[in-house]
């Protein structure tokens, strides 16, 4: 099982090095990395190129900006049939891929995600993320698969069959991908392990409760009304930063 790890970037020089260092240290080595950048104004490209002797890595400039478009662009340039999508600020333990392979071989899903932990020492963050995993993501996955864009596994067959991420969706594009895969009868697994570590930088800026309220309300909006596009009234009520 060989992975193509796809990472969209926009001014991620401060964070992308951490994830790439984690990938260098993986105990499971069968993977390539594709970074789809969109004209970053910082040194994202320089940081990525500094790992060229340690990873099988490509740094590509996406023709258009947008997290969905850049993920699709990375996938289109991937060699292998097992796709992993990471956000640039994610962190993972050295055995992440090894444990992921074990779970994939046990359950044989077409797409999957896993519990997320905060990349933070704060007790309040650990409690809030545990509640989010246990009370929201795990129960929801029994009825309607939920994926978090920070980490998604999907087979190329499943991904291509629904034409990947919808580039016209500006928020909750990860939930939309999961919903369309589910409706297309592809099998989903939600793993307790391996966890990935979710950056709390947006929580630090926006505040813990406002951030989670935005995520939860967007999930309910999507379930009730459908995709959140730039013209959606809900989109006009929220701000969402990419990069």
PDB file of C-alpha atoms in Angstrom:
ATOM      1  CA  UNK A   1       0.000   0.000   0.000  1.00  0.00           C
ATOM      2  CA  UNK A   2       1.634   3.172  -1.231  1.00  0.00           C
ATOM      3  CA  UNK A   3       0.255   6.613  -0.369  1.00  0.00           C
ATOM      4  CA  UNK A   4       0.221   9.917  -2.167  1.00  0.00           C
ATOM      5  CA  UNK A   5       0.057  12.587   0.545  1.00  0.00           C
ATOM      6  CA  UNK A   6      -1.541  15.776  -0.777  1.00  0.00           C
ATOM      7  CA  UNK A   7      -1.051  19.096   1.025  1.00  0.00           C
ATOM      8  CA  UNK A   8      -2.494  22.452  -0.120  1.00  0.00           C
ATOM      9  CA  UNK A   9      -0.526  25.495   0.986  1.00  0.00           C
ATOM     10  CA  UNK A  10      -0.826  29.256   1.055  1.00  0.00           C
ATOM     11  CA  UNK A  11       1.749  31.098   3.174  1.00  0.00           C
ATOM     12  CA  UNK A  12       2.447  28.104   5.408  1.00  0.00           C
ATOM     13  CA  UNK A  13       6.212  28.531   5.890  1.00  0.00           C
ATOM     14  CA  UNK A  14       5.756  28.665   9.657  1.00  0.00           C
ATOM     15  CA  UNK A  15       3.922  25.321   9.816  1.00  0.00           C
ATOM     16  CA  UNK A  16       4.662  23.089   6.814  1.00  0.00           C
ATOM     17  CA  UNK A  17       8.127  22.176   8.108  1.00  0.00           C
ATOM     18  CA  UNK A  18       6.647  20.546  11.200  1.00  0.00           C
ATOM     19  CA  UNK A  19       4.429  18.209   9.184  1.00  0.00           C
ATOM     20  CA  UNK A  20       7.198  17.374   6.709  1.00  0.00           C
ATOM     21  CA  UNK A  21       9.544  16.579   9.611  1.00  0.00           C
ATOM     22  CA  UNK A  22       6.902  14.210  10.970  1.00  0.00           C
ATOM     23  CA  UNK A  23       6.693  12.526   7.569  1.00  0.00           C
ATOM     24  CA  UNK A  24      10.482  12.133   7.443  1.00  0.00           C
ATOM     25  CA  UNK A  25      10.259  10.225  10.731  1.00  0.00           C
ATOM     26  CA  UNK A  26       7.485   7.820   9.708  1.00  0.00           C
ATOM     27  CA  UNK A  27       8.155   4.150  10.402  1.00  0.00           C
ATOM     28  CA  UNK A  28       6.123   3.300   7.281  1.00  0.00           C
ATOM     29  CA  UNK A  29       7.988   4.630   4.259  1.00  0.00           C
ATOM     30  CA  UNK A  30       5.866   3.825   1.182  1.00  0.00           C
ATOM     31  CA  UNK A  31       4.607   7.275   0.239  1.00  0.00           C
ATOM     32  CA  UNK A  32       5.184  10.383  -1.818  1.00  0.00           C
ATOM     33  CA  UNK A  33       4.286  13.974  -0.925  1.00  0.00           C
ATOM     34  CA  UNK A  34       2.660  16.494  -3.255  1.00  0.00           C
ATOM     35  CA  UNK A  35       2.461  20.100  -2.069  1.00  0.00           C
ATOM     36  CA  UNK A  36       0.035  22.197  -4.135  1.00  0.00           C
ATOM     37  CA  UNK A  37       0.870  25.820  -3.469  1.00  0.00           C
ATOM     38  CA  UNK A  38      -0.873  28.923  -4.765  1.00  0.00           C
ATOM     39  CA  UNK A  39       1.752  31.648  -5.060  1.00  0.00           C
ATOM     40  CA  UNK A  40       2.665  31.896  -1.388  1.00  0.00           C
ATOM     41  CA  UNK A  41       4.220  35.243  -0.521  1.00  0.00           C
ATOM     42  CA  UNK A  42       6.379  33.759   2.237  1.00  0.00           C
ATOM     43  CA  UNK A  43       9.085  31.059   2.111  1.00  0.00           C
ATOM     44  CA  UNK A  44       6.740  28.049   1.898  1.00  0.00           C
ATOM     45  CA  UNK A  45       8.466  26.837  -1.269  1.00  0.00           C
ATOM     46  CA  UNK A  46      11.920  27.190   0.264  1.00  0.00           C
ATOM     47  CA  UNK A  47      10.881  25.160   3.298  1.00  0.00           C
ATOM     48  CA  UNK A  48       9.364  22.416   1.134  1.00  0.00           C
ATOM     49  CA  UNK A  49      12.429  22.232  -1.134  1.00  0.00           C
ATOM     50  CA  UNK A  50      14.663  21.830   1.934  1.00  0.00           C
ATOM     51  CA  UNK A  51      13.121  18.366   2.408  1.00  0.00           C
ATOM     52  CA  UNK A  52      13.846  17.172  -1.133  1.00  0.00           C
ATOM     53  CA  UNK A  53      16.733  14.964   0.020  1.00  0.00           C
ATOM     54  CA  UNK A  54      14.664  13.326   2.749  1.00  0.00           C
ATOM     55  CA  UNK A  55      11.281  12.788   1.087  1.00  0.00           C
ATOM     56  CA  UNK A  56       9.881  11.924  -2.325  1.00  0.00           C
ATOM     57  CA  UNK A  57       8.308  15.330  -2.643  1.00  0.00           C
ATOM     58  CA  UNK A  58       6.883  17.571  -5.372  1.00  0.00           C
ATOM     59  CA  UNK A  59       6.244  21.294  -4.996  1.00  0.00           C
ATOM     60  CA  UNK A  60       3.669  22.350  -7.577  1.00  0.00           C
ATOM     61  CA  UNK A  61       2.008  25.694  -8.226  1.00  0.00           C
ATOM     62  CA  UNK A  62      -1.749  25.330  -8.515  1.00  0.00           C
ATOM     63  CA  UNK A  63      -3.399  27.146 -11.435  1.00  0.00           C
ATOM     64  CA  UNK A  64      -6.066  28.499  -9.072  1.00  0.00           C
ATOM     65  CA  UNK A  65      -6.345  29.393  -5.412  1.00  0.00           C
ATOM     66  CA  UNK A  66      -8.727  27.487  -3.178  1.00  0.00           C
ATOM     67  CA  UNK A  67      -8.336  24.564  -0.821  1.00  0.00           C
ATOM     68  CA  UNK A  68     -10.586  22.271  -2.893  1.00  0.00           C
ATOM     69  CA  UNK A  69      -8.953  23.217  -6.187  1.00  0.00           C
ATOM     70  CA  UNK A  70      -5.469  22.747  -4.760  1.00  0.00           C
ATOM     71  CA  UNK A  71      -6.337  19.359  -3.255  1.00  0.00           C
ATOM     72  CA  UNK A  72      -7.751  18.234  -6.590  1.00  0.00           C
ATOM     73  CA  UNK A  73      -4.649  19.525  -8.367  1.00  0.00           C
ATOM     74  CA  UNK A  74      -2.385  17.593  -6.001  1.00  0.00           C
ATOM     75  CA  UNK A  75      -4.443  14.424  -6.474  1.00  0.00           C
ATOM     76  CA  UNK A  76      -4.293  14.807 -10.260  1.00  0.00           C
ATOM     77  CA  UNK A  77      -0.497  14.825 -10.014  1.00  0.00           C
ATOM     78  CA  UNK A  78      -0.305  11.901  -7.596  1.00  0.00           C
ATOM     79  CA  UNK A  79       1.214   8.581  -8.711  1.00  0.00           C
ATOM     80  CA  UNK A  80      -0.533   6.211  -6.353  1.00  0.00           C
ATOM     81  CA  UNK A  81      -4.034   4.915  -5.686  1.00  0.00           C
ATOM     82  CA  UNK A  82      -4.238   5.629  -1.955  1.00  0.00           C
ATOM     83  CA  UNK A  83      -4.675   9.347  -1.312  1.00  0.00           C
ATOM     84  CA  UNK A  84      -4.152  11.144   1.985  1.00  0.00           C
ATOM     85  CA  UNK A  85      -5.103  14.796   2.394  1.00  0.00           C
ATOM     86  CA  UNK A  86      -3.433  16.762   5.194  1.00  0.00           C
ATOM     87  CA  UNK A  87      -3.641  20.422   6.097  1.00  0.00           C
ATOM     88  CA  UNK A  88      -0.209  22.024   6.236  1.00  0.00           C
ATOM     89  CA  UNK A  89      -0.376  22.661   9.987  1.00  0.00           C
ATOM     90  CA  UNK A  90      -1.243  19.089  11.010  1.00  0.00           C
ATOM     91  CA  UNK A  91       1.187  17.086  13.145  1.00  0.00           C
ATOM     92  CA  UNK A  92       1.400  13.286  13.351  1.00  0.00           C
ATOM     93  CA  UNK A  93       3.338  10.757  15.400  1.00  0.00           C
ATOM     94  CA  UNK A  94       6.033   8.634  13.773  1.00  0.00           C
ATOM     95  CA  UNK A  95       3.777   5.556  13.666  1.00  0.00           C
ATOM     96  CA  UNK A  96       0.792   7.342  12.099  1.00  0.00           C
ATOM     97  CA  UNK A  97       1.033   5.722   8.670  1.00  0.00           C
ATOM     98  CA  UNK A  98       1.948   2.346  10.128  1.00  0.00           C
ATOM     99  CA  UNK A  99      -1.190   2.308  12.291  1.00  0.00           C
ATOM    100  CA  UNK A 100      -3.287   3.684   9.454  1.00  0.00           C
ATOM    101  CA  UNK A 101      -2.226   0.808   7.187  1.00  0.00           C
ATOM    102  CA  UNK A 102      -3.153  -1.734   9.856  1.00  0.00           C
ATOM    103  CA  UNK A 103      -6.645  -0.248  10.198  1.00  0.00           C
ATOM    104  CA  UNK A 104      -7.147   0.082   6.457  1.00  0.00           C
ATOM    105  CA  UNK A 105      -6.220  -3.573   5.972  1.00  0.00           C
ATOM    106  CA  UNK A 106      -8.668  -4.602   8.695  1.00  0.00           C
ATOM    107  CA  UNK A 107     -11.721  -2.682   7.488  1.00  0.00           C
ATOM    108  CA  UNK A 108     -10.968  -2.035   3.778  1.00  0.00           C
ATOM    109  CA  UNK A 109     -12.738   1.348   3.577  1.00  0.00           C
ATOM    110  CA  UNK A 110     -12.947   3.483   0.459  1.00  0.00           C
ATOM    111  CA  UNK A 111     -12.530   6.584   2.597  1.00  0.00           C
ATOM    112  CA  UNK A 112     -11.709   7.229   6.231  1.00  0.00           C
ATOM    113  CA  UNK A 113     -10.791   9.730   8.899  1.00  0.00           C
ATOM    114  CA  UNK A 114      -9.831   9.521  12.558  1.00  0.00           C
ATOM    115  CA  UNK A 115     -10.035  11.223  15.916  1.00  0.00           C
ATOM    116  CA  UNK A 116      -8.297  14.549  16.145  1.00  0.00           C
ATOM    117  CA  UNK A 117      -6.314  15.817  19.110  1.00  0.00           C
ATOM    118  CA  UNK A 118      -5.368  19.449  19.693  1.00  0.00           C
ATOM    119  CA  UNK A 119      -1.765  20.394  19.130  1.00  0.00           C
ATOM    120  CA  UNK A 120      -1.908  22.206  22.432  1.00  0.00           C
ATOM    121  CA  UNK A 121      -0.923  21.573  26.076  1.00  0.00           C
ATOM    122  CA  UNK A 122      -4.059  23.312  27.399  1.00  0.00           C
ATOM    123  CA  UNK A 123      -6.469  21.122  29.351  1.00  0.00           C
ATOM    124  CA  UNK A 124      -9.504  22.991  28.013  1.00  0.00           C
ATOM    125  CA  UNK A 125      -8.446  22.122  24.454  1.00  0.00           C
ATOM    126  CA  UNK A 126      -8.037  18.437  25.308  1.00  0.00           C
ATOM    127  CA  UNK A 127     -11.495  18.363  26.911  1.00  0.00           C
ATOM    128  CA  UNK A 128     -13.215  20.209  24.066  1.00  0.00           C
ATOM    129  CA  UNK A 129     -11.647  18.032  21.379  1.00  0.00           C
ATOM    130  CA  UNK A 130     -12.478  14.846  23.292  1.00  0.00           C
ATOM    131  CA  UNK A 131     -16.102  15.949  23.544  1.00  0.00           C
ATOM    132  CA  UNK A 132     -16.119  16.859  19.851  1.00  0.00           C
ATOM    133  CA  UNK A 133     -14.744  13.417  18.916  1.00  0.00           C
ATOM    134  CA  UNK A 134     -16.916  11.425  21.297  1.00  0.00           C
ATOM    135  CA  UNK A 135     -20.209  13.331  21.157  1.00  0.00           C
ATOM    136  CA  UNK A 136     -20.207  14.705  17.596  1.00  0.00           C
ATOM    137  CA  UNK A 137     -17.913  12.914  15.163  1.00  0.00           C
ATOM    138  CA  UNK A 138     -18.250   9.331  16.377  1.00  0.00           C
ATOM    139  CA  UNK A 139     -22.084   9.245  16.623  1.00  0.00           C
ATOM    140  CA  UNK A 140     -22.466  11.171  13.364  1.00  0.00           C
ATOM    141  CA  UNK A 141     -20.255   8.706  11.504  1.00  0.00           C
ATOM    142  CA  UNK A 142     -22.772   5.937  12.234  1.00  0.00           C
ATOM    143  CA  UNK A 143     -25.400   7.675  10.097  1.00  0.00           C
ATOM    144  CA  UNK A 144     -23.685  10.222   7.870  1.00  0.00           C
ATOM    145  CA  UNK A 145     -19.890   9.965   7.497  1.00  0.00           C
ATOM    146  CA  UNK A 146     -18.042  13.043   8.665  1.00  0.00           C
ATOM    147  CA  UNK A 147     -14.517  13.829   7.558  1.00  0.00           C
ATOM    148  CA  UNK A 148     -12.286  16.625   8.787  1.00  0.00           C
ATOM    149  CA  UNK A 149     -10.286  18.207   5.981  1.00  0.00           C
ATOM    150  CA  UNK A 150      -7.147  18.268   8.128  1.00  0.00           C
ATOM    151  CA  UNK A 151      -6.911  14.494   7.527  1.00  0.00           C
ATOM    152  CA  UNK A 152      -8.816  12.413   4.998  1.00  0.00           C
ATOM    153  CA  UNK A 153      -7.922   9.071   3.431  1.00  0.00           C
ATOM    154  CA  UNK A 154      -9.684   8.133   0.180  1.00  0.00           C
ATOM    155  CA  UNK A 155      -8.994   5.641  -2.583  1.00  0.00           C
ATOM    156  CA  UNK A 156      -8.353   7.117  -6.002  1.00  0.00           C
ATOM    157  CA  UNK A 157     -11.223   5.068  -7.443  1.00  0.00           C
ATOM    158  CA  UNK A 158     -13.709   6.587  -5.006  1.00  0.00           C
ATOM    159  CA  UNK A 159     -12.224  10.084  -5.297  1.00  0.00           C
ATOM    160  CA  UNK A 160     -12.283  10.129  -9.090  1.00  0.00           C
ATOM    161  CA  UNK A 161     -15.783   8.662  -9.283  1.00  0.00           C
ATOM    162  CA  UNK A 162     -17.239  11.811  -7.666  1.00  0.00           C
ATOM    163  CA  UNK A 163     -14.735  14.198  -9.307  1.00  0.00           C
ATOM    164  CA  UNK A 164     -12.982  14.993  -6.046  1.00  0.00           C
ATOM    165  CA  UNK A 165     -13.664  18.070  -3.959  1.00  0.00           C
ATOM    166  CA  UNK A 166     -16.243  20.573  -5.201  1.00  0.00           C
ATOM    167  CA  UNK A 167     -14.302  23.759  -6.031  1.00  0.00           C
ATOM    168  CA  UNK A 168     -17.430  25.957  -5.810  1.00  0.00           C
ATOM    169  CA  UNK A 169     -17.951  25.130  -2.128  1.00  0.00           C
ATOM    170  CA  UNK A 170     -16.230  27.641   0.125  1.00  0.00           C
ATOM    171  CA  UNK A 171     -16.868  26.061   3.524  1.00  0.00           C
ATOM    172  CA  UNK A 172     -17.398  22.459   4.740  1.00  0.00           C
ATOM    173  CA  UNK A 173     -15.979  21.077   1.507  1.00  0.00           C
ATOM    174  CA  UNK A 174     -14.738  18.109   3.559  1.00  0.00           C
ATOM    175  CA  UNK A 175     -18.281  17.289   4.738  1.00  0.00           C
ATOM    176  CA  UNK A 176     -19.511  17.605   1.167  1.00  0.00           C
ATOM    177  CA  UNK A 177     -16.896  15.119  -0.054  1.00  0.00           C
ATOM    178  CA  UNK A 178     -17.938  12.610   2.619  1.00  0.00           C
ATOM    179  CA  UNK A 179     -21.625  13.037   1.842  1.00  0.00           C
ATOM    180  CA  UNK A 180     -21.168  12.479  -1.883  1.00  0.00           C
ATOM    181  CA  UNK A 181     -18.961   9.439  -1.295  1.00  0.00           C
ATOM    182  CA  UNK A 182     -21.566   8.039   1.099  1.00  0.00           C
ATOM    183  CA  UNK A 183     -24.386   8.576  -1.394  1.00  0.00           C
ATOM    184  CA  UNK A 184     -22.274   6.842  -4.033  1.00  0.00           C
ATOM    185  CA  UNK A 185     -22.234   3.772  -1.730  1.00  0.00           C
ATOM    186  CA  UNK A 186     -18.557   3.891  -0.837  1.00  0.00           C
ATOM    187  CA  UNK A 187     -17.558   2.356   2.492  1.00  0.00           C
ATOM    188  CA  UNK A 188     -16.411   4.646   5.320  1.00  0.00           C
ATOM    189  CA  UNK A 189     -14.397   3.958   8.467  1.00  0.00           C
ATOM    190  CA  UNK A 190     -13.846   6.311  11.383  1.00  0.00           C
ATOM    191  CA  UNK A 191     -10.790   5.300  13.405  1.00  0.00           C
ATOM    192  CA  UNK A 192     -10.030   5.930  17.054  1.00  0.00           C
ATOM    193  CA  UNK A 193      -6.346   5.493  16.166  1.00  0.00           C
ATOM    194  CA  UNK A 194      -4.116   6.830  14.812  1.00  0.00           C
ATOM    195  CA  UNK A 195      -4.989  10.330  15.950  1.00  0.00           C
ATOM    196  CA  UNK A 196      -3.679  13.427  14.246  1.00  0.00           C
ATOM    197  CA  UNK A 197      -2.900  16.713  15.933  1.00  0.00           C
ATOM    198  CA  UNK A 198      -5.023  19.646  14.852  1.00  0.00           C
ATOM    199  CA  UNK A 199      -3.506  23.128  14.986  1.00  0.00           C
ATOM    200  CA  UNK A 200      -5.205  25.456  17.455  1.00  0.00           C
ATOM    201  CA  UNK A 201      -3.986  28.643  15.766  1.00  0.00           C
ATOM    202  CA  UNK A 202      -7.494  29.573  14.606  1.00  0.00           C
ATOM    203  CA  UNK A 203      -8.895  28.831  18.058  1.00  0.00           C
ATOM    204  CA  UNK A 204      -6.288  31.170  19.520  1.00  0.00           C
ATOM    205  CA  UNK A 205      -7.381  33.938  17.163  1.00  0.00           C
ATOM    206  CA  UNK A 206     -11.136  33.411  17.131  1.00  0.00           C
ATOM    207  CA  UNK A 207     -11.692  32.018  20.629  1.00  0.00           C
ATOM    208  CA  UNK A 208     -12.580  28.439  21.599  1.00  0.00           C
ATOM    209  CA  UNK A 209     -16.350  28.716  21.854  1.00  0.00           C
ATOM    210  CA  UNK A 210     -16.826  30.880  18.712  1.00  0.00           C
ATOM    211  CA  UNK A 211     -14.668  28.460  16.700  1.00  0.00           C
ATOM    212  CA  UNK A 212     -16.568  25.327  17.732  1.00  0.00           C
ATOM    213  CA  UNK A 213     -19.901  27.125  17.380  1.00  0.00           C
ATOM    214  CA  UNK A 214     -18.966  28.005  13.798  1.00  0.00           C
ATOM    215  CA  UNK A 215     -18.005  24.396  13.032  1.00  0.00           C
ATOM    216  CA  UNK A 216     -21.160  22.919  14.572  1.00  0.00           C
ATOM    217  CA  UNK A 217     -23.534  25.416  12.973  1.00  0.00           C
ATOM    218  CA  UNK A 218     -21.905  24.865   9.584  1.00  0.00           C
ATOM    219  CA  UNK A 219     -22.406  21.108   9.970  1.00  0.00           C
ATOM    220  CA  UNK A 220     -26.097  21.565  10.787  1.00  0.00           C
ATOM    221  CA  UNK A 221     -26.515  24.060   7.945  1.00  0.00           C
ATOM    222  CA  UNK A 222     -24.993  21.589   5.523  1.00  0.00           C
ATOM    223  CA  UNK A 223     -27.255  18.761   6.701  1.00  0.00           C
ATOM    224  CA  UNK A 224     -30.382  20.941   6.469  1.00  0.00           C
ATOM    225  CA  UNK A 225     -29.736  23.115   3.437  1.00  0.00           C
ATOM    226  CA  UNK A 226     -26.849  21.606   1.499  1.00  0.00           C
ATOM    227  CA  UNK A 227     -23.430  22.909   0.417  1.00  0.00           C
ATOM    228  CA  UNK A 228     -22.158  26.261   1.652  1.00  0.00           C
ATOM    229  CA  UNK A 229     -21.181  28.308  -1.383  1.00  0.00           C
ATOM    230  CA  UNK A 230     -20.071  31.931  -1.608  1.00  0.00           C
ATOM    231  CA  UNK A 231     -23.673  32.931  -2.332  1.00  0.00           C
ATOM    232  CA  UNK A 232     -25.132  31.092   0.682  1.00  0.00           C
ATOM    233  CA  UNK A 233     -26.613  33.375   3.337  1.00  0.00           C
ATOM    234  CA  UNK A 234     -24.717  31.368   5.974  1.00  0.00           C
ATOM    235  CA  UNK A 235     -21.402  32.060   4.227  1.00  0.00           C
ATOM    236  CA  UNK A 236     -22.057  35.772   4.488  1.00  0.00           C
ATOM    237  CA  UNK A 237     -22.420  35.447   8.263  1.00  0.00           C
ATOM    238  CA  UNK A 238     -19.065  33.766   8.901  1.00  0.00           C
ATOM    239  CA  UNK A 239     -15.421  34.340   8.161  1.00  0.00           C
ATOM    240  CA  UNK A 240     -13.160  31.465   7.226  1.00  0.00           C
ATOM    241  CA  UNK A 241      -9.445  31.791   6.657  1.00  0.00           C
ATOM    242  CA  UNK A 242      -7.459  29.587   4.324  1.00  0.00           C
ATOM    243  CA  UNK A 243      -3.704  29.822   4.707  1.00  0.00           C
TER     244      UNK A 243
END
